[in-house]
Amino acid sequence: MKCLPIRGKTESYVGGEKEEMELKRNESIVQENIAANLFRGMEGVGGKLTITSERLYFQPHSLNIQTQPLELNIKDIAAVEKRNTLFVIPNGMKIKMHNGQEHKFVVWKRAEIIGMIEDTKMKQKMTVIIKTR
């Protein structure tokens, strides 16, 4: 998969199909093209995760049954936790939202990804403090 930042957009090409994630004003990409699986019911939906300064954006591959993207605002995330897949494989993370929803992912290098999300959340809080002063 190739991603190119073009005029505020990240364009992904998967199997000849073009998918776009619009960047919001003043939003920047922290990390993109993170291979991930998102558990949606019984289906482990494969795709790519993008972390921006404002949100997490999961874009499923077109080969999945459930192909709708998932967008989570950083400010709505209450916690990001490590979890084990099949009780023993240390490659999962759980994102808990302030509204009680939980999203479970499988990723490689989960400690790095969790660190990026937590750092981004902290930077967003610092920006809000600076803007309100």
Tab-separated table of C-alpha atoms in Angstrom:
chain	number	residue	atom	x	y	z
A	1	MET	CA	0.000	0.000	0.000
A	2	LYS	CA	1.289	3.419	-0.887
A	3	CYS	CA	0.176	6.558	0.946
A	4	LEU	CA	0.870	10.028	-0.314
A	5	PRO	CA	0.025	13.250	1.522
A	6	ILE	CA	-1.591	15.439	-1.146
A	7	ARG	CA	-3.173	18.826	-0.375
A	8	GLY	CA	-4.310	17.803	3.102
A	9	LYS	CA	-5.319	14.274	2.135
A	10	THR	CA	-3.750	10.887	2.603
A	11	GLU	CA	-4.501	8.754	-0.418
A	12	SER	CA	-4.192	4.987	-0.158
A	13	TYR	CA	-4.153	2.604	-3.064
A	14	VAL	CA	-5.289	-0.924	-2.225
A	15	GLY	CA	-5.772	-3.376	-5.055
A	16	GLY	CA	-6.303	-0.534	-7.520
A	17	GLU	CA	-8.993	1.115	-5.392
A	18	LYS	CA	-8.489	4.673	-4.183
A	19	GLU	CA	-9.491	5.518	-0.612
A	20	GLU	CA	-9.113	8.927	0.984
A	21	MET	CA	-8.852	10.214	4.505
A	22	GLU	CA	-9.374	13.958	4.631
A	23	LEU	CA	-7.093	15.787	7.027
A	24	LYS	CA	-8.815	18.483	9.046
A	25	ARG	CA	-7.493	22.014	9.369
A	26	ASN	CA	-4.313	22.080	11.513
A	27	GLU	CA	-4.320	18.255	11.699
A	28	SER	CA	-1.069	16.410	11.036
A	29	ILE	CA	-0.154	12.758	10.618
A	30	VAL	CA	1.741	11.229	13.539
A	31	GLN	CA	2.029	7.719	12.028
A	32	GLU	CA	0.311	6.034	9.117
A	33	ASN	CA	0.149	2.627	7.452
A	34	ILE	CA	0.123	0.708	10.729
A	35	ALA	CA	-0.974	-2.840	9.946
A	36	ALA	CA	-3.824	-3.677	12.309
A	37	ASN	CA	-6.815	-5.912	12.853
A	38	LEU	CA	-9.953	-4.538	14.504
A	39	PHE	CA	-12.331	-6.966	16.200
A	40	ARG	CA	-15.893	-6.357	15.068
A	41	GLY	CA	-18.003	-9.121	16.506
A	42	MET	CA	-16.665	-12.431	15.216
A	43	GLU	CA	-14.681	-10.807	12.405
A	44	GLY	CA	-11.078	-9.715	12.764
A	45	VAL	CA	-11.136	-6.880	10.230
A	46	GLY	CA	-7.730	-6.335	8.631
A	47	GLY	CA	-6.620	-2.892	7.564
A	48	LYS	CA	-4.405	0.105	8.249
A	49	LEU	CA	-4.427	2.425	11.232
A	50	THR	CA	-3.457	6.087	11.006
A	51	ILE	CA	-2.715	8.216	14.052
A	52	THR	CA	-3.103	11.960	13.553
A	53	SER	CA	-2.848	14.875	15.928
A	54	GLU	CA	-6.666	14.768	16.289
A	55	ARG	CA	-7.847	11.169	15.790
A	56	LEU	CA	-7.266	7.512	15.098
A	57	TYR	CA	-8.502	6.389	11.705
A	58	PHE	CA	-8.823	2.699	10.802
A	59	GLN	CA	-9.376	1.869	7.119
A	60	PRO	CA	-10.280	-1.800	6.487
A	61	HIS	CA	-8.990	-3.629	3.421
A	62	SER	CA	-11.602	-4.090	0.720
A	63	LEU	CA	-11.423	-7.892	1.159
A	64	ASN	CA	-13.199	-7.773	4.536
A	65	ILE	CA	-16.907	-8.314	5.023
A	66	GLN	CA	-17.139	-5.161	7.159
A	67	THR	CA	-15.399	-2.436	5.186
A	68	GLN	CA	-16.608	0.736	6.908
A	69	PRO	CA	-13.802	2.845	8.423
A	70	LEU	CA	-13.580	3.650	12.132
A	71	GLU	CA	-12.702	7.139	13.341
A	72	LEU	CA	-11.962	7.865	17.015
A	73	ASN	CA	-11.293	11.382	18.269
A	74	ILE	CA	-8.216	11.504	20.505
A	75	LYS	CA	-10.071	13.699	23.018
A	76	ASP	CA	-12.752	10.977	23.409
A	77	ILE	CA	-10.236	8.272	24.376
A	78	ALA	CA	-10.274	7.530	28.114
A	79	ALA	CA	-7.516	4.879	28.135
A	80	VAL	CA	-5.362	2.675	25.939
A	81	GLU	CA	-4.411	-0.684	27.436
A	82	LYS	CA	-2.336	-3.697	26.514
A	83	ARG	CA	-4.223	-6.965	26.046
A	84	ASN	CA	-3.336	-10.466	24.985
A	85	THR	CA	-4.889	-12.173	21.996
A	86	LEU	CA	-6.063	-15.733	22.741
A	87	PHE	CA	-5.102	-15.017	26.379
A	88	VAL	CA	-1.356	-15.452	25.727
A	89	ILE	CA	-0.198	-13.555	22.623
A	90	PRO	CA	1.023	-10.066	23.662
A	91	ASN	CA	-0.023	-8.186	20.532
A	92	GLY	CA	-3.343	-6.557	21.385
A	93	MET	CA	-4.482	-3.173	22.558
A	94	LYS	CA	-7.839	-2.030	23.876
A	95	ILE	CA	-9.032	1.532	23.428
A	96	LYS	CA	-11.598	2.620	25.994
A	97	MET	CA	-13.735	5.619	25.158
A	98	HIS	CA	-15.268	8.075	27.632
A	99	ASN	CA	-18.740	6.897	26.539
A	100	GLY	CA	-17.953	3.305	27.613
A	101	GLN	CA	-17.288	1.848	24.167
A	102	GLU	CA	-14.234	-0.363	23.708
A	103	HIS	CA	-12.311	-1.115	20.529
A	104	LYS	CA	-9.913	-4.060	20.404
A	105	PHE	CA	-7.008	-4.134	17.951
A	106	VAL	CA	-4.176	-6.502	17.124
A	107	VAL	CA	-0.977	-4.661	16.180
A	108	TRP	CA	2.749	-5.340	16.098
A	109	LYS	CA	4.959	-3.214	18.337
A	110	ARG	CA	1.955	-2.358	20.479
A	111	ALA	CA	4.039	-0.573	23.134
A	112	GLU	CA	5.252	1.917	20.500
A	113	ILE	CA	1.753	2.451	19.122
A	114	ILE	CA	0.230	2.889	22.590
A	115	GLY	CA	3.036	5.351	23.363
A	116	MET	CA	2.256	7.346	20.202
A	117	ILE	CA	-1.440	7.520	21.089
A	118	GLU	CA	-0.712	8.580	24.681
A	119	ASP	CA	1.862	11.178	23.544
A	120	THR	CA	-0.616	12.566	21.019
A	121	LYS	CA	-3.323	12.740	23.677
A	122	MET	CA	-0.947	14.580	26.040
A	123	LYS	CA	0.100	17.062	23.315
A	124	GLN	CA	-3.557	17.731	22.526
A	125	LYS	CA	-4.257	18.493	26.211
A	126	MET	CA	-1.251	20.819	26.331
A	127	THR	CA	-2.471	22.664	23.224
A	128	VAL	CA	-5.891	23.189	24.802
A	129	ILE	CA	-4.263	24.582	27.983
A	130	ILE	CA	-2.085	26.956	25.970
A	131	LYS	CA	-5.038	28.149	23.852
A	132	THR	CA	-7.200	28.876	26.896
A	133	ARG	CA	-4.607	31.022	28.648
